[in-house]
Short mmCIF file of C-alpha atoms in Angstrom, two decimals:
data_model
loop_
_atom_site.label_atom_id
_atom_site.label_comp_id
_atom_site.label_asym_id
_atom_site.label_seq_id
_atom_site.Cartn_x
_atom_site.Cartn_y
_atom_site.Cartn_z
CA MET A 1 -9.04 29.04 -20.59
CA SER A 2 -10.08 32.68 -20.59
CA GLU A 3 -8.44 35.39 -22.69
CA ASP A 4 -6.83 36.61 -19.47
CA GLY A 5 -4.98 33.32 -19.21
CA PRO A 6 -5.31 30.48 -16.71
CA ASP A 7 -6.10 31.14 -13.08
CA LEU A 8 -3.06 29.10 -12.09
CA VAL A 9 0.07 27.99 -13.92
CA VAL A 10 1.83 24.98 -12.42
CA ALA A 11 5.46 24.41 -13.41
CA GLY A 12 6.18 20.70 -12.99
CA ALA A 13 3.97 17.63 -13.42
CA GLY A 14 5.01 15.72 -10.31
CA GLY A 15 3.47 16.72 -7.02
CA GLY A 16 2.31 19.85 -8.83
CA LEU A 17 -0.53 17.81 -10.34
CA VAL A 18 -2.14 17.80 -6.90
CA ALA A 19 -2.34 21.59 -7.08
CA ALA A 20 -3.89 21.37 -10.54
CA LEU A 21 -6.53 18.90 -9.38
CA ARG A 22 -7.30 20.84 -6.20
CA ALA A 23 -7.61 24.13 -8.11
CA ALA A 24 -9.90 22.53 -10.69
CA GLU A 25 -12.04 21.17 -7.87
CA LEU A 26 -12.41 24.77 -6.68
CA GLY A 27 -13.60 25.85 -10.13
CA LEU A 28 -10.33 27.33 -11.42
CA ASP A 29 -8.65 26.95 -14.80
CA VAL A 30 -5.12 25.54 -14.73
CA LEU A 31 -2.20 25.21 -17.12
CA VAL A 32 0.48 22.66 -16.25
CA VAL A 33 3.86 23.21 -17.91
CA GLU A 34 6.16 20.18 -17.89
CA ALA A 35 9.72 19.98 -19.23
CA SER A 36 9.72 16.24 -20.00
CA ALA A 37 7.44 14.29 -22.27
CA HIS A 38 8.35 11.23 -20.18
CA PHE A 39 7.53 12.74 -16.80
CA LYS A 40 5.40 9.78 -15.70
CA ARG A 41 8.51 7.67 -15.29
CA GLY A 42 11.34 10.20 -15.14
CA ASN A 43 10.59 12.81 -12.49
CA ASN A 44 11.31 12.56 -8.78
CA THR A 45 7.71 11.88 -7.82
CA ALA A 46 7.64 8.96 -10.25
CA MET A 47 10.95 7.65 -8.86
CA SER A 48 9.81 7.80 -5.24
CA THR A 49 8.47 4.93 -3.14
CA ALA A 50 5.12 6.74 -2.99
CA MET A 51 5.20 6.98 0.81
CA ILE A 52 2.92 9.76 2.08
CA PRO A 53 2.82 10.37 5.84
CA GLY A 54 -0.68 10.94 7.21
CA ALA A 55 -0.82 11.50 10.95
CA GLY A 56 -4.26 10.65 12.34
CA SER A 57 -5.71 9.23 9.12
CA ARG A 58 -8.76 7.00 8.95
CA TRP A 59 -6.55 4.06 7.91
CA GLN A 60 -4.62 4.46 11.15
CA ARG A 61 -7.82 4.63 13.19
CA ALA A 62 -9.09 1.47 11.50
CA ALA A 63 -5.81 -0.26 12.42
CA GLY A 64 -6.05 0.93 16.02
CA ILE A 65 -3.05 3.26 15.68
CA ASP A 66 -3.21 6.31 17.93
CA ASP A 67 -1.37 9.05 16.05
CA SER A 68 -1.67 12.81 15.74
CA PRO A 69 -0.07 15.77 13.96
CA GLN A 70 1.69 16.64 17.21
CA GLN A 71 3.31 13.19 17.39
CA PHE A 72 4.44 13.55 13.79
CA LEU A 73 5.81 17.02 14.50
CA ASP A 74 7.65 15.69 17.53
CA ASP A 75 9.24 13.00 15.35
CA VAL A 76 10.35 15.58 12.79
CA LEU A 77 11.88 17.78 15.47
CA ARG A 78 13.57 14.80 17.10
CA LYS A 79 15.05 13.53 13.81
CA THR A 80 16.24 16.99 12.80
CA LYS A 81 17.50 17.75 16.33
CA GLY A 82 15.21 20.76 16.44
CA THR A 83 16.55 22.37 13.27
CA ALA A 84 13.46 21.92 11.07
CA ASP A 85 11.34 24.99 10.42
CA LEU A 86 8.70 24.68 13.15
CA ARG A 87 6.02 26.66 11.33
CA LEU A 88 6.25 24.68 8.10
CA ALA A 89 6.68 21.31 9.83
CA SER A 90 3.59 21.99 11.94
CA THR A 91 1.61 23.03 8.87
CA LEU A 92 2.51 19.88 6.95
CA ALA A 93 1.87 17.62 9.94
CA ASP A 94 -1.59 19.17 10.27
CA VAL A 95 -2.45 18.73 6.58
CA SER A 96 -0.97 15.23 6.24
CA ALA A 97 -4.10 13.23 7.15
CA PRO A 98 -6.56 15.51 5.29
CA LEU A 99 -4.25 15.26 2.27
CA VAL A 100 -4.19 11.46 2.05
CA GLU A 101 -7.93 11.29 2.64
CA TRP A 102 -8.56 13.88 -0.10
CA LEU A 103 -6.33 11.93 -2.48
CA ALA A 104 -8.35 8.80 -1.79
CA ASP A 105 -11.77 10.46 -1.92
CA HIS A 106 -11.44 13.10 -4.62
CA VAL A 107 -8.69 11.66 -6.83
CA GLN A 108 -9.63 8.01 -6.09
CA LEU A 109 -6.00 7.18 -5.35
CA PRO A 110 -6.01 3.60 -3.95
CA LEU A 111 -4.01 4.17 -0.76
CA THR A 112 -3.23 1.69 1.98
CA LEU A 113 -1.35 2.05 5.26
CA VAL A 114 2.10 0.42 5.43
CA THR A 115 1.98 -1.85 8.49
CA ASP A 116 4.58 -4.54 7.79
CA PHE A 117 7.54 -2.46 9.00
CA ALA A 118 8.37 0.95 10.43
CA TYR A 119 10.63 3.48 8.73
CA PRO A 120 13.46 4.98 10.81
CA GLY A 121 12.40 7.95 12.91
CA HIS A 122 8.63 7.45 12.68
CA SER A 123 7.21 6.59 16.11
CA GLN A 124 3.95 5.41 14.52
CA LEU A 125 3.00 3.56 11.35
CA ARG A 126 1.80 6.53 9.29
CA CYS A 127 3.11 6.06 5.74
CA HIS A 128 0.41 5.53 3.11
CA THR A 129 1.21 4.17 -0.33
CA VAL A 130 -0.14 2.52 -3.48
CA GLU A 131 0.20 -1.03 -4.76
CA GLY A 132 3.78 -1.73 -5.75
CA ARG A 133 4.99 1.00 -3.41
CA HIS A 134 6.34 2.99 -6.33
CA GLY A 135 5.78 6.59 -7.37
CA SER A 136 5.22 5.71 -11.02
CA GLY A 137 1.92 4.05 -10.13
CA MET A 138 0.82 7.02 -8.07
CA LEU A 139 1.82 9.54 -10.73
CA GLU A 140 0.11 7.55 -13.48
CA HIS A 141 -3.11 7.77 -11.47
CA LEU A 142 -2.73 11.53 -10.93
CA ALA A 143 -1.98 12.05 -14.62
CA ARG A 144 -5.14 10.16 -15.62
CA ALA A 145 -7.18 12.31 -13.26
CA VAL A 146 -5.66 15.46 -14.78
CA ALA A 147 -6.38 14.24 -18.33
CA ALA A 148 -10.04 13.71 -17.39
CA GLU A 149 -10.41 17.20 -15.91
CA PRO A 150 -11.62 19.76 -18.54
CA ARG A 151 -10.37 22.71 -16.47
CA ILE A 152 -6.74 21.52 -16.73
CA ASP A 153 -4.55 21.87 -19.82
CA MET A 154 -1.05 20.41 -20.07
CA LEU A 155 1.80 21.80 -22.17
CA MET A 156 4.79 19.50 -22.67
CA PRO A 157 7.59 19.33 -23.35
CA ALA A 158 7.95 22.97 -22.38
CA ARG A 159 9.83 24.81 -19.66
CA LEU A 160 8.65 27.69 -17.53
CA THR A 161 11.69 29.97 -17.60
CA ASP A 162 10.50 33.18 -15.98
CA VAL A 163 7.75 34.79 -13.93
CA SER A 164 6.85 38.45 -14.46
CA VAL A 165 5.36 40.83 -11.90
CA ASP A 166 3.47 44.10 -12.17
CA SER A 167 4.38 47.47 -10.66
CA ASP A 168 3.07 46.32 -7.27
CA GLY A 169 5.28 43.22 -7.32
CA ALA A 170 2.39 40.81 -7.93
CA VAL A 171 2.61 37.99 -10.47
CA ASP A 172 1.08 38.89 -13.81
CA GLY A 173 2.48 36.30 -16.22
CA VAL A 174 4.99 33.62 -17.14
CA THR A 175 7.49 32.97 -19.89
CA ILE A 176 7.40 29.50 -21.41
CA THR A 177 10.23 28.26 -23.60
CA MET A 178 9.65 25.48 -26.13
CA PRO A 179 12.26 22.88 -27.17
CA ASP A 180 12.84 24.75 -30.46
CA GLY A 181 13.71 27.91 -28.54
CA SER A 182 10.48 29.74 -29.27
CA VAL A 183 8.95 31.68 -26.39
CA ASP A 184 5.38 32.24 -25.28
CA GLU A 185 4.18 34.84 -22.78
CA VAL A 186 1.12 33.70 -20.83
CA PRO A 187 -0.80 36.04 -18.50
CA THR A 188 -1.76 34.68 -15.09
CA ARG A 189 -2.09 35.89 -11.53
CA ALA A 190 -0.87 32.74 -9.80
CA VAL A 191 2.12 30.46 -10.36
CA LEU A 192 3.20 27.33 -8.49
CA LEU A 193 6.86 26.41 -8.89
CA ALA A 194 6.90 22.61 -8.54
CA THR A 195 10.10 21.98 -10.48
CA ASN A 196 11.90 20.08 -7.71
CA GLY A 197 15.32 21.12 -6.41
CA TYR A 198 18.82 21.35 -7.86
CA GLY A 199 19.99 17.72 -7.68
CA ALA A 200 20.84 17.57 -11.39
CA ASN A 201 22.95 20.74 -11.16
CA ALA A 202 26.44 19.45 -10.33
CA GLU A 203 27.75 22.94 -9.60
CA LEU A 204 25.07 23.67 -7.00
CA VAL A 205 25.41 20.20 -5.48
CA ALA A 206 29.15 20.70 -5.05
CA GLU A 207 28.52 24.10 -3.48
CA HIS A 208 25.79 23.18 -1.02
CA VAL A 209 26.14 19.42 -0.31
CA PRO A 210 29.78 18.54 -1.09
CA GLU A 211 29.74 15.38 1.05
CA ILE A 212 27.40 13.68 -1.43
CA SER A 213 28.60 15.33 -4.64
CA ALA A 214 30.60 12.27 -5.75
CA ALA A 215 27.63 9.93 -5.32
CA ARG A 216 25.34 8.96 -8.14
CA TYR A 217 22.43 11.27 -8.80
CA HIS A 218 19.21 9.28 -8.99
CA GLY A 219 16.56 11.79 -9.91
CA SER A 220 15.08 13.87 -12.71
CA GLU A 221 17.49 15.37 -15.21
CA HIS A 222 15.35 18.52 -15.15
CA SER A 223 15.95 19.25 -11.45
CA ASN A 224 18.37 22.06 -12.22
CA GLY A 225 17.34 24.63 -9.66
CA ASP A 226 15.00 26.60 -11.95
CA ALA A 227 12.80 27.66 -9.03
CA LEU A 228 15.79 29.12 -7.19
CA THR A 229 16.81 31.08 -10.26
CA ILE A 230 13.32 32.47 -10.86
CA GLY A 231 12.62 33.15 -7.19
CA ARG A 232 15.89 34.94 -6.52
CA ARG A 233 15.32 37.15 -9.54
CA LEU A 234 12.13 38.29 -7.82
CA GLY A 235 13.80 38.87 -4.46
CA ALA A 236 12.75 35.60 -2.83
CA ASP A 237 14.51 34.22 0.20
CA SER A 238 15.89 30.67 0.35
CA ALA A 239 16.74 28.30 3.20
CA TYR A 240 18.10 24.85 4.03
CA LEU A 241 20.03 24.61 0.77
CA ASP A 242 22.37 22.14 2.47
CA ALA A 243 19.53 19.65 3.04
CA TYR A 244 19.05 16.59 0.86
CA GLN A 245 17.73 13.07 0.72
CA GLY A 246 20.42 10.53 0.10
CA HIS A 247 20.01 6.80 -0.18
CA ALA A 248 22.57 4.17 0.73
CA ALA A 249 20.96 1.32 -1.17
CA LEU A 250 21.07 1.91 -4.91
CA SER A 251 21.94 -1.23 -6.83
CA LYS A 252 25.33 -0.75 -8.49
CA GLN A 253 24.45 -3.20 -11.25
CA ALA A 254 20.85 -2.27 -11.96
CA THR A 255 20.85 1.40 -10.84
CA THR A 256 17.49 0.66 -9.23
CA LEU A 257 16.54 1.09 -5.60
CA VAL A 258 17.23 -1.92 -3.40
CA GLY A 259 15.28 -0.25 -0.60
CA TRP A 260 15.75 0.12 3.13
CA ALA A 261 13.01 -2.36 3.96
CA THR A 262 15.83 -4.89 3.55
CA VAL A 263 17.52 -3.37 6.60
CA MET A 264 14.41 -2.70 8.67
CA HIS A 265 13.40 -6.35 8.27
CA GLY A 266 16.78 -7.39 9.70
CA GLY A 267 19.34 -7.09 6.92
CA ILE A 268 22.83 -5.63 7.33
CA VAL A 269 25.27 -3.60 5.24
CA LEU A 270 28.91 -4.63 4.77
CA ASP A 271 31.64 -2.48 3.24
CA ALA A 272 34.40 -3.61 0.92
CA SER A 273 36.33 -5.05 3.88
CA GLY A 274 33.42 -7.33 4.75
CA HIS A 275 32.58 -5.48 7.97
CA ARG A 276 29.59 -3.50 9.20
CA PHE A 277 30.39 0.14 9.89
CA GLY A 278 27.42 1.67 11.69
CA ASP A 279 23.82 1.41 12.86
CA GLU A 280 21.97 0.91 9.59
CA THR A 281 18.59 1.70 11.17
CA THR A 282 19.47 5.35 11.82
CA GLY A 283 18.15 6.07 8.32
CA TYR A 284 18.93 5.46 4.68
CA SER A 285 19.40 9.14 3.89
CA GLU A 286 22.29 9.86 6.26
CA TYR A 287 23.75 6.41 5.61
CA ALA A 288 24.43 7.42 2.01
CA ALA A 289 27.19 9.83 3.03
CA ILE A 290 28.51 7.27 5.54
CA LEU A 291 28.74 4.66 2.77
CA ALA A 292 30.27 7.20 0.42
CA ALA A 293 33.09 7.71 2.92
CA ARG A 294 33.96 3.98 3.07
CA PRO A 295 36.76 2.47 0.94
CA GLY A 296 35.56 2.29 -2.66
CA SER A 297 32.30 4.06 -1.73
CA GLU A 298 30.31 0.86 -2.13
CA GLY A 299 29.06 -2.04 -0.08
CA TRP A 300 26.70 -5.02 0.09
CA VAL A 301 23.22 -5.41 1.56
CA VAL A 302 22.97 -8.90 3.04
CA ILE A 303 19.56 -10.49 3.68
CA ASP A 304 18.06 -13.96 3.84
CA ARG A 305 15.14 -15.69 2.13
CA GLU A 306 12.56 -14.45 4.66
CA ILE A 307 13.57 -10.80 4.19
CA TYR A 308 13.81 -11.27 0.43
CA ASP A 309 10.21 -12.51 0.25
CA LYS A 310 8.93 -9.62 2.38
CA CYS A 311 10.61 -7.03 0.14
CA LEU A 312 9.08 -8.32 -3.08
CA SER A 313 6.06 -6.07 -2.44
CA PHE A 314 8.27 -3.15 -3.53
CA LYS A 315 8.40 -2.66 -7.28
CA ASP A 316 11.93 -1.25 -7.02
CA PHE A 317 13.20 -4.32 -5.19
CA GLN A 318 11.45 -6.61 -7.67
CA GLN A 319 13.12 -4.80 -10.56
CA THR A 320 16.48 -5.07 -8.82
CA VAL A 321 16.32 -8.81 -8.34
CA ASP A 322 14.84 -9.32 -11.81
CA SER A 323 17.99 -7.68 -13.18
CA GLY A 324 20.12 -10.40 -11.60
CA ALA A 325 21.74 -8.04 -9.10
CA ALA A 326 21.24 -10.44 -6.16
CA VAL A 327 23.75 -13.22 -5.56
CA TRP A 328 22.84 -16.22 -3.40
CA ALA A 329 24.84 -18.49 -1.12
CA ASP A 330 23.97 -21.27 1.32
CA ASP A 331 26.52 -20.32 3.98
CA THR A 332 29.03 -17.65 4.96
CA ASP A 333 31.86 -19.18 2.91
CA GLY A 334 29.65 -19.22 -0.15
CA LEU A 335 28.55 -15.65 0.54
CA ALA A 336 32.17 -14.50 0.73
CA ALA A 337 32.94 -16.29 -2.55
CA ALA A 338 29.89 -14.80 -4.30
CA THR A 339 30.66 -11.25 -3.19
CA GLY A 340 34.43 -11.35 -3.23
CA LEU A 341 34.55 -10.21 0.40
CA PRO A 342 37.08 -11.60 2.91
CA PRO A 343 35.68 -14.91 4.26
CA ALA A 344 36.83 -14.36 7.85
CA ALA A 345 35.22 -10.92 8.04
CA VAL A 346 31.92 -12.12 6.60
CA ALA A 347 31.75 -15.07 9.00
CA GLU A 348 32.64 -12.84 11.94
CA GLU A 349 29.98 -10.25 11.16
CA LEU A 350 27.16 -12.73 10.55
CA ALA A 351 27.99 -14.62 13.74
CA ALA A 352 28.00 -11.36 15.69
CA VAL A 353 24.68 -10.23 14.21
CA GLN A 354 23.07 -13.51 15.25
CA LYS A 355 24.16 -12.83 18.82
CA TYR A 356 22.77 -9.28 18.68
CA SER A 357 19.43 -10.50 17.35
CA ARG A 358 19.16 -13.10 20.13
CA GLY A 359 20.05 -10.57 22.81
CA GLU A 360 23.29 -12.36 23.69
CA ALA A 361 25.44 -9.29 22.99
CA SER A 362 25.05 -5.57 22.28
CA ASP A 363 25.85 -4.09 18.91
CA PRO A 364 28.88 -1.80 19.30
CA PHE A 365 27.26 0.63 16.83
CA GLY A 366 24.13 0.89 18.97
CA ARG A 367 21.68 -0.89 16.68
CA THR A 368 18.87 -2.39 18.75
CA SER A 369 16.49 -3.51 16.01
CA PHE A 370 17.29 -6.90 14.45
CA GLU A 371 13.98 -8.35 13.35
CA HIS A 372 15.29 -11.91 13.32
CA SER A 373 18.50 -13.92 13.05
CA LEU A 374 19.87 -14.02 9.53
CA THR A 375 20.03 -17.63 8.34
CA GLY A 376 21.10 -19.20 5.07
CA PRO A 377 20.52 -19.15 2.24
CA TYR A 378 21.76 -15.58 2.05
CA ALA A 379 21.24 -13.01 -0.69
CA ALA A 380 23.58 -10.06 -1.23
CA ILE A 381 23.20 -7.04 -3.49
CA LYS A 382 26.03 -4.63 -4.26
CA ILE A 383 25.07 -1.06 -3.43
CA VAL A 384 26.37 2.44 -3.98
CA PRO A 385 25.30 5.70 -2.33
CA ALA A 386 23.02 8.06 -4.21
CA LEU A 387 21.63 11.57 -4.08
CA PHE A 388 17.87 11.43 -4.67
CA HIS A 389 16.84 15.04 -4.32
CA THR A 390 17.66 18.23 -2.48
CA GLN A 391 15.51 19.39 0.43
CA GLY A 392 16.14 23.14 0.48
CA GLY A 393 14.67 25.91 -1.61
CA LEU A 394 12.53 29.02 -1.57
CA VAL A 395 11.15 30.13 1.78
CA VAL A 396 7.36 29.69 1.94
CA ASP A 397 4.62 30.36 4.46
CA GLU A 398 1.72 28.18 5.64
CA ASN A 399 -0.07 28.69 2.31
CA ALA A 400 3.04 27.83 0.24
CA ARG A 401 3.43 31.50 -0.72
CA VAL A 402 7.00 32.43 -1.59
CA LEU A 403 8.48 35.01 0.78
CA ARG A 404 10.99 37.77 0.12
CA THR A 405 14.05 38.30 2.28
CA ASP A 406 12.10 40.87 4.32
CA GLY A 407 9.39 38.31 5.09
CA SER A 408 6.72 39.73 2.78
CA ALA A 409 4.94 37.46 0.33
CA ILE A 410 5.39 37.72 -3.44
CA THR A 411 1.73 37.98 -4.37
CA GLY A 412 0.70 35.11 -6.61
CA LEU A 413 3.93 33.09 -6.37
CA PHE A 414 3.90 29.68 -4.67
CA ALA A 415 6.42 26.84 -4.34
CA SER A 416 6.20 23.18 -3.35
CA GLY A 417 8.38 20.11 -3.03
CA GLY A 418 12.07 20.54 -3.73
CA ALA A 419 11.43 24.02 -5.11
CA ALA A 420 10.56 25.09 -1.57
CA MET A 421 12.43 24.74 1.69
CA GLY A 422 11.66 21.42 3.31
CA ILE A 423 11.23 20.09 6.85
CA SER A 424 14.34 17.92 7.05
CA GLY A 425 16.58 20.43 8.77
CA HIS A 426 20.18 20.56 7.56
CA GLY A 427 22.18 17.87 5.81
CA ALA A 428 20.79 14.37 5.30
CA ALA A 429 20.30 13.08 8.85
CA GLY A 430 16.99 14.84 9.44
CA TYR A 431 15.16 13.13 6.59
CA LEU A 432 12.17 10.95 7.47
CA ALA A 433 10.55 8.61 4.94
CA GLY A 434 7.89 10.56 3.07
CA ASN A 435 9.20 13.97 4.04
CA GLY A 436 10.11 14.70 0.46
CA LEU A 437 6.76 13.66 -0.97
CA LEU A 438 4.72 15.35 1.76
CA PRO A 439 6.01 18.88 0.94
CA ALA A 440 5.60 18.07 -2.77
CA LEU A 441 1.94 17.07 -2.47
CA GLY A 442 1.03 18.94 0.71
CA LEU A 443 2.33 22.36 -0.28
CA ALA A 444 0.77 21.95 -3.73
CA TYR A 445 -2.56 21.18 -2.08
CA LEU A 446 -2.24 24.16 0.28
CA ALA A 447 -1.24 26.52 -2.51
CA ALA A 448 -4.29 25.70 -4.61
CA SER A 449 -6.58 25.74 -1.58
CA SER A 450 -5.43 29.24 -0.68
CA LEU A 451 -6.08 30.86 -4.06
CA ARG A 452 -9.57 31.96 -3.01
CA THR A 453 -8.78 32.85 0.59
CA THR A 454 -5.79 35.01 -0.40
CA GLN A 455 -8.15 36.96 -2.69
CA LEU A 456 -5.99 36.36 -5.73
CA LEU A 457 -8.91 35.11 -7.80
#
């Protein structure tokens, strides 16, 4: 690093590592500041399913899938009922395929296209992931690439607590606070806030997303809204603070993700009364609040052996069943006994679902996708709703630059992921699989790519 400090300081070693790697590729010196020494397994990127949408990627072309950024944008607007920020959603749709191809080519991330099932809301198979379909594997790979890059230094555990600006309002340095309370001032002309959202801040959650505030938080303990605090101090605007990604399938016993592939392959969700209560395929994010509103705020995912075997490709699901969270039964009476649910209700629901899957009746909740008829032996896993991360934050432009309330850019300040406003609209219903990770990696990539073109460096 030069005596004038790094060219770029990145706060957060999740998706922010993409910015560090992209900036280093462009010949810039980078300092990454990370609050947790255990970030590779404890931040939101590590806890994700590593699904990265890429509309029009070479993997899709090889599979004969005709997709485009416009189709992806249309899906986002449809899922959010037109409430997503059009400019940002269009930008991220455009960069999605170049991003996954850059990750594969420059970072050597071993990506494959998910083709065994479709996530709710995506009209095309466009999610790319790594083996195990878990963010920890992806983040481990990014961290190794960062460690091998001489232009990148990492400081951890340490927390970026403030950003300073000069008389013209341009970034000129950061304040870094160490665990012992000591403080360092580091000069720099560019800062990326990649500290995620405010999911770990119970007060902010209760204020902005009260419908999910009683659910378990399943994310980084360091997602306290630091970016909001720093950005607002500098006059930054914020938006979509009521947006979040929930998940209706967190194992109550193991506190691991059961995963919505269970549902998309044909599984169902029963509440404490033994009945279904909605169309599970609408999406796992919005279903979290729906489950939270049911008696006891818990339920059961019910699948069969065929679905069970298909879901073992997910590391989260494998960890869940390894914990003993799944109970098995040969028939509906045994399933009711194993779960403690009313036998008559369980038998009624499973019989009805078989009719729906065979086309002999219509689901009263409107579900049209039942991959096959559930048949014994059955497996059931007790689930509770969870808050994974918030989807609102600082307003940014197409280059991830943070904007003031008057629309002007704060020169040198960038935000990505949960630190920035997302593309999921309001609430939880607009979330599409991968639309948390795409702003995390995509905005980080765009921020670093723009450092030269914005004439900062």
